[in-house]
Amino acid sequence: MRPLPIRTRLAVWYCAVLATTVVAFSVFALVEMRNTIGGSVDAELRDRLGGFRKLLLEQPPGDSPRGLAAALAEHTGGNDLIRMADRNGAWVYRSPAVDSLEAQLPPVGNVAQPTTIVTIRAGGLPMRILTTTLALQGTAYRVQIGENTGPYESTTARFAQVMLAWIPGLLIVAVTGGFWLSRRALLPVDRITRAARQISVRNLSQRLEVPQTRDELQRLSETLNAMLDRIEEAFQRIERFTADASHELKTPLAVMRTMAELPLRHPGSDGEYREALSGIVRELERTSRLVDDLLCVARGDSGSNALKKARIDLIGVLRAAATQVESMASTQRLSFKREICDGSIWVDGDRDALQRLFVILLDNAVKYTPPPGDVTLKAATRDGLACVDVLDTGIGIDDADVPHIFERFYRADKARSRDAQGAGLGLAIARWIALAHGGTLAVESVRGRGSVFTVRLPAIS
Ligand code: ADP
């Protein structure tokens, strides 16, 4: 079944809550009314009993039961229900109203019994009957008085009828009001939806109007705007990346084209062809490295799932990376030192990715250190972390460049970097790999003195 629209659901909930409240309130009011009326009837009965007691006490002491009966007869009306028996159960007085109802009245009992108040139906009328013992000048009598509660009951019944008649009408008004209210309440949401629909790639910098109402609608607009900020930023990053990547790819392609066109236009010797071809191969190698880096960056953007992690020995990875760059270092007449601790350092990582990270750092150290200089690879564990330092005595990095060197395509020294065959992706890739392993990559550098790149990874036992 298709879920109901939020507007209908709101109205239905509103009506359900209102109906429950109204019904509960009516029942509560009815019960309260009955209790209050019942309480006042009982109080009235006790008052009347008090009156009779006072009256009987005013009779001369030792007055005969007949005298008491006369006093009572004088002070009771035709409809008053009262009867009085002595301790032996013999009637002292029975008001005229008792005659027709006698059969339905509860027994008066004996003088030792406690006071009771009960409700009965007698002669078709609801009645409240008080039965108690009265002590008059040393003699105990059993007295019973009653009160017709019919008028009160009809008041309660009338109240219930009024409630029953009004509740459906009230609910109809509530349903209509509920629909109208929910429509009104959701109008701003419609407005936000319409405004959000207008925003597309073409006007991604546009934002939703934020109502200053300090409520869900303000929060919704602010959240959507924050989301648009993130989308715009990501979009700009992709745009920048695409532009930079195309630019980087265009340069080697243009170089290769020139290299191929020149001997084609001016045919030359075998040696010239060979030189042109080896130049093209060099550019192809560089381009394929660039494409490889671009793929790695793209994989990084898709999350760290691109990594296949396992328990690996970091020392082995470092040795492999060092071997890869060692020959380049010696070609450049640099001294390459390894200060790696004995034993193993276990980490949960992707062997290829980590090797790539250290090759990038070592490769940069060699690239940016003019001879004669030192490149040192240090590894140790500190505070449960595997710490790897790549130190060089090279050109160093300007303070102004340090915050940017991990950005994609950022090259501190553009001309020099291109000579060094860099596209400015290495450190971005290196940092992504470190972060994807729950680690960090930091740099400390002094222009003209050298740099230290430090990788920290969580070590496992
Ligand atoms: P590239 O491919 O240009 O080397 P990277 O992302 O690896 O790109 O490095 C970004 C920039 O950081 C480099 O262009 C260079 O200017 C600077 N850099 C990186 N490593 C070093 C280093 N060891 N010494 C000096 N500068 C460095």
Short mmCIF file of C-alpha atoms in Angstrom, two decimals, residues 64-70 72 83-87 89-94 141-142:
data_model
loop_
_atom_site.label_atom_id
_atom_site.label_comp_id
_atom_site.label_asym_id
_atom_site.label_seq_id
_atom_site.Cartn_x
_atom_site.Cartn_y
_atom_site.Cartn_z
CA SER A 64 -42.16 7.92 74.75
CA PRO A 65 -41.41 6.58 71.24
CA ARG A 66 -44.79 7.93 70.34
CA GLY A 67 -43.64 11.43 71.24
CA LEU A 68 -40.53 11.03 69.07
CA ALA A 69 -42.68 9.80 66.19
CA ALA A 70 -44.95 12.83 66.53
CA LEU A 72 -40.62 13.48 63.35
CA ARG A 83 -38.01 5.36 59.18
CA MET A 84 -36.79 4.65 62.71
CA ALA A 85 -36.74 1.43 64.75
CA ASP A 86 -35.85 0.82 68.39
CA ARG A 87 -33.14 -1.61 69.47
CA GLY A 89 -36.51 -3.74 65.64
CA ALA A 90 -39.95 -2.35 66.49
CA TRP A 91 -40.87 0.67 64.30
CA VAL A 92 -40.86 4.00 66.10
CA TYR A 93 -41.66 6.01 62.98
CA ARG A 94 -42.16 5.44 59.25
CA TYR A 141 -32.28 3.72 67.61
CA ARG A 142 -31.72 2.54 64.08
#
